[in-house]
Structures are given as C-alpha cells and as structure tokens.
Amino acid sequence: MDWSRCLPEKLQHVLILAHPGHELRIHHWLELKKPRIYLLTDGSGGRHSARTQYSRDVVEAAGATAGAVFGDIPDSAWYKALLARDFVVFADVLERISVDVSDMQDVQIVSDAVDGYNPMHDLAYAFGNALNGMLQSIRPGHKQLCTAAVPNVPGLVEVDIQLDSAARARKMAAVKAYTPLADEARQILERDPRCFDRELLISQHFDWDTPWTPEWERIGRERVANKVYDRCITYWENVQPLAQQLLSGNDRNHT
C-alpha cells in the first residue's frame, strides 16, 4: 500500500499582488512558505520602467515561484481597462491564474489588502476573493489572508512572524538591491520602523456592495479639478462593478 496517499495534502500558498515590490513587505514569509506569486502589473506606473525583473530576482532568491501572470501587463493597460470597464482583461487574468493553480490541492490564498491607497491594491484583493471562491466551490478551503502594501491598514492579525537577525539582514539586502523602490522603501521605513523586524498577514471582510470613497479616488478627483488628469477612476463607476463581476461566479462575495 502506498501510505503517501493517506497523508494530508501539503498546504501550498498563492500570493496575488498588485505591483512588483510588494513581496518585499513579507520577504521572510516568502522564504518560509515558498508561494507561487502572481503580479498583476509591471510596476511601471505612468512614467517609469517595469520593475518585473527585480521582483523575479527576489522571488527566485527566496525559493518561491513566479506564476503564469507575473508583471506582464503595464499599469497603464490596467487603468485603461478600468476606465473602459473592460471586464475581458480582468476575466482573462483570473482564468490564467485559476488554470495555473489547478494542480494544487490544498491552497492558502494571500493577496494585497484593500487599503484605499491604489485601485490595483484593492483589486488584487478582489482577485484573491474570486480565486478563493472558485477553489472553495470544488473543495474545502482556507480563509483568504492579506499583506498590507502600506502601513496602518485595518484587519485582524492572523499570522505574526518575528524576524531573527539573519532573516532581517536578508530582507534589508533584498530591499537595498531593489533600486527602483529606494525612495518608497525609505518612506515606509520612516512610517513603519518595525517593518524589518516583523511581518504580518491579516484577514479582512470587505463588502464590495457597500458604497465607499477610497483615498485614491479623492486624489484622482483633485487632479481632474486641477487639470492634471482628464478623468479619474472611481470606486462606484469602475472598481466596484469590475470586482463584483469577478466575484459573480461565486456563491459568496466575502472571505
């Protein structure tokens, strides 16, 4: 008898992030869990170069794996799709991720948290919602967990990892080598001095049906008023309906 068939399936981890570089926030967790990682954007924003290769180097060094969607879509393409409410782009990415994880049996989904800081952060959470719902429709699953890309994001702490000196040194080296994020890393360290000592995963219960005005929308409206942008993405017109469509195939809209 093959006793290995009687053993429980090994828990595998999937990490869905909006932008390259977010993985640095939970660098030691990557080393411990070795997740399959999906990056929605290439981190180019409106004016910068893609950061994908920097993240690929981080992922490989940590022993994790790059998934089928890994920073191959520019930020500008996502924002264009959001403004056009082009659900095909979102559905295609969800399909690519779901096919890529179809070989996994026992899966823990981790995503960016909803933070109101950037619409793609919030939508990474929606992708996690949708994927977790799809997986749980087939087999029992786990509560979706989140990693906060910015400080002071609300949520219930579910995983708290204290880094020893060696893990801290490796994380600091990885951040230092990620040169496109040098200024951003410095600002985060100023606001969250313990980010090199402690890594958290939280759970959230975000209701996609509830009206909300995130900070990124307020800033966008200000820039339209100041004629910096011609138009801006809004939660009600753009993000909410696309998130709801991602979730429409599931029996529940929350994790």
PDB file of C-alpha atoms in Angstrom:
ATOM      1  CA  MET A   1       0.000   0.000   0.000  1.00  0.00           C
ATOM      2  CA  ASP A   2       1.223   3.491  -0.836  1.00  0.00           C
ATOM      3  CA  TRP A   3       0.902   5.212   2.543  1.00  0.00           C
ATOM      4  CA  SER A   4       1.731   8.584   0.972  1.00  0.00           C
ATOM      5  CA  ARG A   5      -1.788   8.582  -0.481  1.00  0.00           C
ATOM      6  CA  CYS A   6      -3.180   8.542   3.046  1.00  0.00           C
ATOM      7  CA  LEU A   7      -1.259  11.607   4.146  1.00  0.00           C
ATOM      8  CA  PRO A   8      -2.960  15.008   4.048  1.00  0.00           C
ATOM      9  CA  GLU A   9      -2.119  17.217   1.089  1.00  0.00           C
ATOM     10  CA  LYS A  10       0.666  19.694   1.773  1.00  0.00           C
ATOM     11  CA  LEU A  11      -0.661  23.228   2.119  1.00  0.00           C
ATOM     12  CA  GLN A  12       0.502  25.344  -0.814  1.00  0.00           C
ATOM     13  CA  HIS A  13       0.474  29.119  -0.852  1.00  0.00           C
ATOM     14  CA  VAL A  14      -0.601  31.500  -3.596  1.00  0.00           C
ATOM     15  CA  LEU A  15       0.282  35.188  -3.390  1.00  0.00           C
ATOM     16  CA  ILE A  16      -1.546  37.753  -5.563  1.00  0.00           C
ATOM     17  CA  LEU A  17      -0.027  41.231  -5.570  1.00  0.00           C
ATOM     18  CA  ALA A  18      -0.846  44.400  -7.453  1.00  0.00           C
ATOM     19  CA  HIS A  19       2.673  45.650  -8.045  1.00  0.00           C
ATOM     20  CA  PRO A  20       6.222  44.317  -8.177  1.00  0.00           C
ATOM     21  CA  GLY A  21       7.971  45.135  -4.916  1.00  0.00           C
ATOM     22  CA  HIS A  22       5.048  44.374  -2.620  1.00  0.00           C
ATOM     23  CA  GLU A  23       6.620  40.989  -1.952  1.00  0.00           C
ATOM     24  CA  LEU A  24       9.395  42.734  -0.014  1.00  0.00           C
ATOM     25  CA  ARG A  25       6.939  43.514   2.788  1.00  0.00           C
ATOM     26  CA  ILE A  26       6.754  39.786   3.589  1.00  0.00           C
ATOM     27  CA  HIS A  27      10.185  38.702   2.398  1.00  0.00           C
ATOM     28  CA  HIS A  28      10.811  36.178   5.178  1.00  0.00           C
ATOM     29  CA  TRP A  29       7.339  34.697   4.722  1.00  0.00           C
ATOM     30  CA  LEU A  30       8.343  34.047   1.101  1.00  0.00           C
ATOM     31  CA  GLU A  31      11.388  32.173   2.366  1.00  0.00           C
ATOM     32  CA  LEU A  32       9.294  30.119   4.774  1.00  0.00           C
ATOM     33  CA  LYS A  33       6.271  29.271   2.600  1.00  0.00           C
ATOM     34  CA  LYS A  34       7.746  29.496  -0.911  1.00  0.00           C
ATOM     35  CA  PRO A  35       4.474  30.590  -2.542  1.00  0.00           C
ATOM     36  CA  ARG A  36       3.546  30.772  -6.193  1.00  0.00           C
ATOM     37  CA  ILE A  37       3.395  34.508  -6.842  1.00  0.00           C
ATOM     38  CA  TYR A  38       1.234  36.474  -9.262  1.00  0.00           C
ATOM     39  CA  LEU A  39       1.936  40.133 -10.036  1.00  0.00           C
ATOM     40  CA  LEU A  40      -0.900  41.962 -11.771  1.00  0.00           C
ATOM     41  CA  THR A  41       1.079  44.960 -13.061  1.00  0.00           C
ATOM     42  CA  ASP A  42       4.657  45.574 -14.156  1.00  0.00           C
ATOM     43  CA  GLY A  43       5.073  48.473 -11.723  1.00  0.00           C
ATOM     44  CA  SER A  44       5.764  50.979 -14.484  1.00  0.00           C
ATOM     45  CA  GLY A  45       3.078  53.415 -13.341  1.00  0.00           C
ATOM     46  CA  GLY A  46       2.617  56.298 -15.724  1.00  0.00           C
ATOM     47  CA  ARG A  47       6.219  57.305 -16.307  1.00  0.00           C
ATOM     48  CA  HIS A  48       8.603  54.615 -15.103  1.00  0.00           C
ATOM     49  CA  SER A  49      10.175  51.412 -16.379  1.00  0.00           C
ATOM     50  CA  ALA A  50       8.914  47.950 -15.496  1.00  0.00           C
ATOM     51  CA  ARG A  51      10.117  46.520 -12.178  1.00  0.00           C
ATOM     52  CA  THR A  52       9.291  42.911 -13.016  1.00  0.00           C
ATOM     53  CA  GLN A  53      12.853  41.600 -13.238  1.00  0.00           C
ATOM     54  CA  TYR A  54      13.722  42.995  -9.815  1.00  0.00           C
ATOM     55  CA  SER A  55      10.817  41.047  -8.339  1.00  0.00           C
ATOM     56  CA  ARG A  56      11.721  37.923 -10.271  1.00  0.00           C
ATOM     57  CA  ASP A  57      15.175  38.081  -8.690  1.00  0.00           C
ATOM     58  CA  VAL A  58      13.648  38.466  -5.203  1.00  0.00           C
ATOM     59  CA  VAL A  59      11.240  35.585  -5.752  1.00  0.00           C
ATOM     60  CA  GLU A  60      13.906  33.219  -7.061  1.00  0.00           C
ATOM     61  CA  ALA A  61      16.351  34.087  -4.278  1.00  0.00           C
ATOM     62  CA  ALA A  62      13.660  33.373  -1.669  1.00  0.00           C
ATOM     63  CA  GLY A  63      12.919  29.972  -3.197  1.00  0.00           C
ATOM     64  CA  ALA A  64       9.421  30.977  -4.294  1.00  0.00           C
ATOM     65  CA  THR A  65       7.947  30.603  -7.796  1.00  0.00           C
ATOM     66  CA  ALA A  66       6.729  33.116 -10.368  1.00  0.00           C
ATOM     67  CA  GLY A  67       3.217  32.282 -11.554  1.00  0.00           C
ATOM     68  CA  ALA A  68       1.691  32.448 -15.025  1.00  0.00           C
ATOM     69  CA  VAL A  69       0.758  36.109 -14.519  1.00  0.00           C
ATOM     70  CA  PHE A  70       3.891  37.887 -13.402  1.00  0.00           C
ATOM     71  CA  GLY A  71       4.186  41.565 -14.186  1.00  0.00           C
ATOM     72  CA  ASP A  72       3.493  41.238 -17.898  1.00  0.00           C
ATOM     73  CA  ILE A  73       0.705  43.859 -18.044  1.00  0.00           C
ATOM     74  CA  PRO A  74       1.672  47.559 -17.734  1.00  0.00           C
ATOM     75  CA  ASP A  75      -0.105  49.690 -15.152  1.00  0.00           C
ATOM     76  CA  SER A  76      -1.370  51.919 -17.960  1.00  0.00           C
ATOM     77  CA  ALA A  77      -3.153  48.971 -19.604  1.00  0.00           C
ATOM     78  CA  TRP A  78      -4.919  48.148 -16.339  1.00  0.00           C
ATOM     79  CA  TYR A  79      -6.003  51.757 -15.822  1.00  0.00           C
ATOM     80  CA  LYS A  80      -7.254  51.936 -19.407  1.00  0.00           C
ATOM     81  CA  ALA A  81      -9.279  48.759 -18.860  1.00  0.00           C
ATOM     82  CA  LEU A  82     -10.637  50.150 -15.590  1.00  0.00           C
ATOM     83  CA  LEU A  83     -11.790  53.387 -17.198  1.00  0.00           C
ATOM     84  CA  ALA A  84     -13.390  51.448 -20.059  1.00  0.00           C
ATOM     85  CA  ARG A  85     -14.856  48.882 -17.642  1.00  0.00           C
ATOM     86  CA  ASP A  86     -13.348  46.245 -19.909  1.00  0.00           C
ATOM     87  CA  PHE A  87     -14.110  43.096 -17.972  1.00  0.00           C
ATOM     88  CA  VAL A  88     -12.461  40.861 -20.578  1.00  0.00           C
ATOM     89  CA  VAL A  89      -8.991  41.884 -19.368  1.00  0.00           C
ATOM     90  CA  PHE A  90      -9.863  41.015 -15.772  1.00  0.00           C
ATOM     91  CA  ALA A  91     -11.599  37.756 -16.643  1.00  0.00           C
ATOM     92  CA  ASP A  92      -8.640  36.658 -18.758  1.00  0.00           C
ATOM     93  CA  VAL A  93      -6.171  37.240 -15.919  1.00  0.00           C
ATOM     94  CA  LEU A  94      -8.377  35.396 -13.430  1.00  0.00           C
ATOM     95  CA  GLU A  95      -8.647  32.490 -15.865  1.00  0.00           C
ATOM     96  CA  ARG A  96      -4.874  32.366 -16.353  1.00  0.00           C
ATOM     97  CA  ILE A  97      -4.296  32.285 -12.606  1.00  0.00           C
ATOM     98  CA  SER A  98      -7.009  29.691 -11.953  1.00  0.00           C
ATOM     99  CA  VAL A  99      -5.599  27.377 -14.626  1.00  0.00           C
ATOM    100  CA  ASP A 100      -2.114  27.820 -13.196  1.00  0.00           C
ATOM    101  CA  VAL A 101      -3.207  26.735  -9.696  1.00  0.00           C
ATOM    102  CA  SER A 102      -5.329  23.829 -10.917  1.00  0.00           C
ATOM    103  CA  ASP A 103      -2.545  21.411  -9.964  1.00  0.00           C
ATOM    104  CA  MET A 104      -2.793  22.440  -6.297  1.00  0.00           C
ATOM    105  CA  GLN A 105      -4.979  20.523  -3.856  1.00  0.00           C
ATOM    106  CA  ASP A 106      -4.778  22.401  -0.550  1.00  0.00           C
ATOM    107  CA  VAL A 107      -4.339  26.120  -1.170  1.00  0.00           C
ATOM    108  CA  GLN A 108      -3.931  29.180   1.031  1.00  0.00           C
ATOM    109  CA  ILE A 109      -4.667  32.396  -0.868  1.00  0.00           C
ATOM    110  CA  VAL A 110      -2.819  35.533   0.225  1.00  0.00           C
ATOM    111  CA  SER A 111      -3.299  38.852  -1.548  1.00  0.00           C
ATOM    112  CA  ASP A 112      -2.733  42.539  -1.171  1.00  0.00           C
ATOM    113  CA  ALA A 113      -5.159  44.058   1.304  1.00  0.00           C
ATOM    114  CA  VAL A 114      -7.855  46.577   0.493  1.00  0.00           C
ATOM    115  CA  ASP A 115      -6.238  49.840   1.551  1.00  0.00           C
ATOM    116  CA  GLY A 116      -7.807  52.647  -0.494  1.00  0.00           C
ATOM    117  CA  TYR A 117      -4.290  53.708  -1.486  1.00  0.00           C
ATOM    118  CA  ASN A 118      -4.342  52.412  -5.063  1.00  0.00           C
ATOM    119  CA  PRO A 119      -7.176  50.805  -7.047  1.00  0.00           C
ATOM    120  CA  MET A 120      -4.961  47.913  -8.120  1.00  0.00           C
ATOM    121  CA  HIS A 121      -4.193  47.090  -4.479  1.00  0.00           C
ATOM    122  CA  ASP A 122      -7.920  46.831  -3.846  1.00  0.00           C
ATOM    123  CA  LEU A 123      -8.458  44.772  -6.992  1.00  0.00           C
ATOM    124  CA  ALA A 124      -5.671  42.361  -6.060  1.00  0.00           C
ATOM    125  CA  TYR A 125      -7.814  41.584  -3.014  1.00  0.00           C
ATOM    126  CA  ALA A 126     -10.800  41.081  -5.334  1.00  0.00           C
ATOM    127  CA  PHE A 127      -8.791  38.646  -7.461  1.00  0.00           C
ATOM    128  CA  GLY A 128      -7.938  36.781  -4.263  1.00  0.00           C
ATOM    129  CA  ASN A 129     -11.626  36.771  -3.289  1.00  0.00           C
ATOM    130  CA  ALA A 130     -12.636  35.401  -6.670  1.00  0.00           C
ATOM    131  CA  LEU A 131      -9.926  32.745  -6.825  1.00  0.00           C
ATOM    132  CA  ASN A 132     -10.612  31.589  -3.273  1.00  0.00           C
ATOM    133  CA  GLY A 133     -14.305  31.302  -4.069  1.00  0.00           C
ATOM    134  CA  MET A 134     -13.564  29.248  -7.179  1.00  0.00           C
ATOM    135  CA  LEU A 135     -11.312  26.888  -5.246  1.00  0.00           C
ATOM    136  CA  GLN A 136     -13.756  26.509  -2.362  1.00  0.00           C
ATOM    137  CA  SER A 137     -16.538  25.612  -4.783  1.00  0.00           C
ATOM    138  CA  ILE A 138     -14.505  22.483  -5.592  1.00  0.00           C
ATOM    139  CA  ARG A 139     -13.040  21.554  -2.204  1.00  0.00           C
ATOM    140  CA  PRO A 140     -12.914  22.897   1.365  1.00  0.00           C
ATOM    141  CA  GLY A 141     -10.510  25.791   1.602  1.00  0.00           C
ATOM    142  CA  HIS A 142      -8.989  28.380   3.869  1.00  0.00           C
ATOM    143  CA  LYS A 143      -9.729  31.951   4.853  1.00  0.00           C
ATOM    144  CA  GLN A 144      -8.107  34.440   2.487  1.00  0.00           C
ATOM    145  CA  LEU A 145      -5.238  36.299   4.130  1.00  0.00           C
ATOM    146  CA  CYS A 146      -3.761  39.656   3.177  1.00  0.00           C
ATOM    147  CA  THR A 147      -0.496  41.521   3.238  1.00  0.00           C
ATOM    148  CA  ALA A 148      -0.645  45.293   3.597  1.00  0.00           C
ATOM    149  CA  ALA A 149       1.349  47.199   0.988  1.00  0.00           C
ATOM    150  CA  VAL A 150       1.234  50.375   3.090  1.00  0.00           C
ATOM    151  CA  PRO A 151       1.181  50.993   6.855  1.00  0.00           C
ATOM    152  CA  ASN A 152      -1.925  51.259   9.048  1.00  0.00           C
ATOM    153  CA  VAL A 153      -4.246  49.040   7.014  1.00  0.00           C
ATOM    154  CA  PRO A 154      -7.164  47.683   9.072  1.00  0.00           C
ATOM    155  CA  GLY A 155      -7.549  43.947   9.553  1.00  0.00           C
ATOM    156  CA  LEU A 156      -7.328  41.127  12.066  1.00  0.00           C
ATOM    157  CA  VAL A 157      -3.790  39.815  12.544  1.00  0.00           C
ATOM    158  CA  GLU A 158      -3.745  36.120  11.644  1.00  0.00           C
ATOM    159  CA  VAL A 159      -0.007  35.486  11.174  1.00  0.00           C
ATOM    160  CA  ASP A 160       2.747  37.310  13.060  1.00  0.00           C
ATOM    161  CA  ILE A 161       6.338  36.470  12.100  1.00  0.00           C
ATOM    162  CA  GLN A 162       9.221  37.861  14.112  1.00  0.00           C
ATOM    163  CA  LEU A 163      12.422  38.041  12.071  1.00  0.00           C
ATOM    164  CA  ASP A 164      15.706  36.964  13.598  1.00  0.00           C
ATOM    165  CA  SER A 165      18.884  38.865  12.784  1.00  0.00           C
ATOM    166  CA  ALA A 166      19.747  36.677   9.787  1.00  0.00           C
ATOM    167  CA  ALA A 167      16.277  36.977   8.229  1.00  0.00           C
ATOM    168  CA  ARG A 168      16.300  40.712   8.886  1.00  0.00           C
ATOM    169  CA  ALA A 169      19.676  41.069   7.175  1.00  0.00           C
ATOM    170  CA  ARG A 170      18.473  39.135   4.110  1.00  0.00           C
ATOM    171  CA  LYS A 171      15.350  41.277   3.909  1.00  0.00           C
ATOM    172  CA  MET A 172      17.319  44.507   4.191  1.00  0.00           C
ATOM    173  CA  ALA A 173      19.696  43.312   1.470  1.00  0.00           C
ATOM    174  CA  ALA A 174      16.771  42.457  -0.818  1.00  0.00           C
ATOM    175  CA  VAL A 175      15.208  45.883  -0.272  1.00  0.00           C
ATOM    176  CA  LYS A 176      18.531  47.643  -0.848  1.00  0.00           C
ATOM    177  CA  ALA A 177      19.039  45.755  -4.126  1.00  0.00           C
ATOM    178  CA  TYR A 178      15.573  46.777  -5.351  1.00  0.00           C
ATOM    179  CA  THR A 179      16.783  50.172  -6.549  1.00  0.00           C
ATOM    180  CA  PRO A 180      13.560  51.442  -8.221  1.00  0.00           C
ATOM    181  CA  LEU A 181      11.876  51.411  -4.805  1.00  0.00           C
ATOM    182  CA  ALA A 182      14.666  53.034  -2.813  1.00  0.00           C
ATOM    183  CA  ASP A 183      12.731  56.224  -2.032  1.00  0.00           C
ATOM    184  CA  GLU A 184       9.481  54.386  -1.342  1.00  0.00           C
ATOM    185  CA  ALA A 185      11.252  51.910   0.954  1.00  0.00           C
ATOM    186  CA  ARG A 186      12.824  54.777   2.875  1.00  0.00           C
ATOM    187  CA  GLN A 187       9.421  56.432   3.345  1.00  0.00           C
ATOM    188  CA  ILE A 188       7.804  53.189   4.516  1.00  0.00           C
ATOM    189  CA  LEU A 189      10.645  52.569   6.956  1.00  0.00           C
ATOM    190  CA  GLU A 190      10.159  56.066   8.370  1.00  0.00           C
ATOM    191  CA  ARG A 191       6.437  55.420   8.871  1.00  0.00           C
ATOM    192  CA  ASP A 192       6.803  51.797   9.963  1.00  0.00           C
ATOM    193  CA  PRO A 193      10.211  51.277  11.627  1.00  0.00           C
ATOM    194  CA  ARG A 194       9.355  47.703  12.638  1.00  0.00           C
ATOM    195  CA  CYS A 195       8.718  46.500   9.078  1.00  0.00           C
ATOM    196  CA  PHE A 196      12.154  44.851   9.010  1.00  0.00           C
ATOM    197  CA  ASP A 197      11.560  43.090  12.324  1.00  0.00           C
ATOM    198  CA  ARG A 198       8.025  41.798  11.946  1.00  0.00           C
ATOM    199  CA  GLU A 199       5.800  40.546   9.125  1.00  0.00           C
ATOM    200  CA  LEU A 200       2.034  40.301   9.428  1.00  0.00           C
ATOM    201  CA  LEU A 201      -0.734  38.635   7.487  1.00  0.00           C
ATOM    202  CA  ILE A 202      -4.211  39.921   8.231  1.00  0.00           C
ATOM    203  CA  SER A 203      -7.758  38.979   7.344  1.00  0.00           C
ATOM    204  CA  GLN A 204     -10.317  41.456   6.076  1.00  0.00           C
ATOM    205  CA  HIS A 205     -14.043  41.296   5.471  1.00  0.00           C
ATOM    206  CA  PHE A 206     -14.568  43.859   2.744  1.00  0.00           C
ATOM    207  CA  ASP A 207     -18.095  44.223   1.377  1.00  0.00           C
ATOM    208  CA  TRP A 208     -17.987  45.015  -2.341  1.00  0.00           C
ATOM    209  CA  ASP A 209     -21.651  46.068  -2.261  1.00  0.00           C
ATOM    210  CA  THR A 210     -21.160  48.908   0.230  1.00  0.00           C
ATOM    211  CA  PRO A 211     -20.616  52.485  -1.050  1.00  0.00           C
ATOM    212  CA  TRP A 212     -17.084  53.740  -0.426  1.00  0.00           C
ATOM    213  CA  THR A 213     -14.850  56.645  -1.417  1.00  0.00           C
ATOM    214  CA  PRO A 214     -11.222  55.498  -1.205  1.00  0.00           C
ATOM    215  CA  GLU A 215      -8.318  57.885  -0.846  1.00  0.00           C
ATOM    216  CA  TRP A 216      -7.092  57.178  -4.376  1.00  0.00           C
ATOM    217  CA  GLU A 217     -10.436  58.418  -5.738  1.00  0.00           C
ATOM    218  CA  ARG A 218     -10.314  61.629  -3.707  1.00  0.00           C
ATOM    219  CA  ILE A 219      -6.809  62.333  -5.020  1.00  0.00           C
ATOM    220  CA  GLY A 220      -7.883  61.499  -8.565  1.00  0.00           C
ATOM    221  CA  ARG A 221     -10.790  63.936  -8.410  1.00  0.00           C
ATOM    222  CA  GLU A 222      -8.447  66.657  -7.149  1.00  0.00           C
ATOM    223  CA  ARG A 223      -6.131  66.048 -10.096  1.00  0.00           C
ATOM    224  CA  VAL A 224      -9.021  66.247 -12.538  1.00  0.00           C
ATOM    225  CA  ALA A 225     -10.081  69.537 -10.936  1.00  0.00           C
ATOM    226  CA  ASN A 226      -6.505  70.800 -11.308  1.00  0.00           C
ATOM    227  CA  LYS A 227      -6.470  69.625 -14.943  1.00  0.00           C
ATOM    228  CA  VAL A 228      -3.695  67.108 -14.305  1.00  0.00           C
ATOM    229  CA  TYR A 229      -5.998  64.272 -15.465  1.00  0.00           C
ATOM    230  CA  ASP A 230      -8.821  64.403 -17.985  1.00  0.00           C
ATOM    231  CA  ARG A 231     -10.813  61.869 -15.978  1.00  0.00           C
ATOM    232  CA  CYS A 232     -10.277  59.648 -12.992  1.00  0.00           C
ATOM    233  CA  ILE A 233     -11.087  56.133 -11.895  1.00  0.00           C
ATOM    234  CA  THR A 234     -13.841  55.974  -9.296  1.00  0.00           C
ATOM    235  CA  TYR A 235     -14.898  53.194  -6.999  1.00  0.00           C
ATOM    236  CA  TRP A 236     -18.584  53.282  -7.919  1.00  0.00           C
ATOM    237  CA  GLU A 237     -18.164  53.544 -11.689  1.00  0.00           C
ATOM    238  CA  ASN A 238     -15.074  51.441 -12.274  1.00  0.00           C
ATOM    239  CA  VAL A 239     -13.630  49.344  -9.458  1.00  0.00           C
ATOM    240  CA  GLN A 240     -16.787  48.143  -7.715  1.00  0.00           C
ATOM    241  CA  PRO A 241     -18.561  46.775 -10.829  1.00  0.00           C
ATOM    242  CA  LEU A 242     -15.427  45.007 -12.053  1.00  0.00           C
ATOM    243  CA  ALA A 243     -14.809  43.458  -8.638  1.00  0.00           C
ATOM    244  CA  GLN A 244     -18.442  42.361  -8.470  1.00  0.00           C
ATOM    245  CA  GLN A 245     -18.152  40.753 -11.902  1.00  0.00           C
ATOM    246  CA  LEU A 246     -15.020  38.883 -10.835  1.00  0.00           C
ATOM    247  CA  LEU A 247     -16.972  37.550  -7.880  1.00  0.00           C
ATOM    248  CA  SER A 248     -20.217  36.895  -9.722  1.00  0.00           C
ATOM    249  CA  GLY A 249     -19.358  33.262 -10.379  1.00  0.00           C
ATOM    250  CA  ASN A 250     -19.018  32.530  -6.669  1.00  0.00           C
ATOM    251  CA  ASP A 251     -21.710  31.814  -4.128  1.00  0.00           C
ATOM    252  CA  ARG A 252     -20.349  34.429  -1.771  1.00  0.00           C
ATOM    253  CA  ASN A 253     -18.674  37.809  -2.140  1.00  0.00           C
ATOM    254  CA  HIS A 254     -16.615  37.785   1.034  1.00  0.00           C
ATOM    255  CA  THR A 255     -13.933  35.692   2.636  1.00  0.00           C
TER     256      THR A 255
END
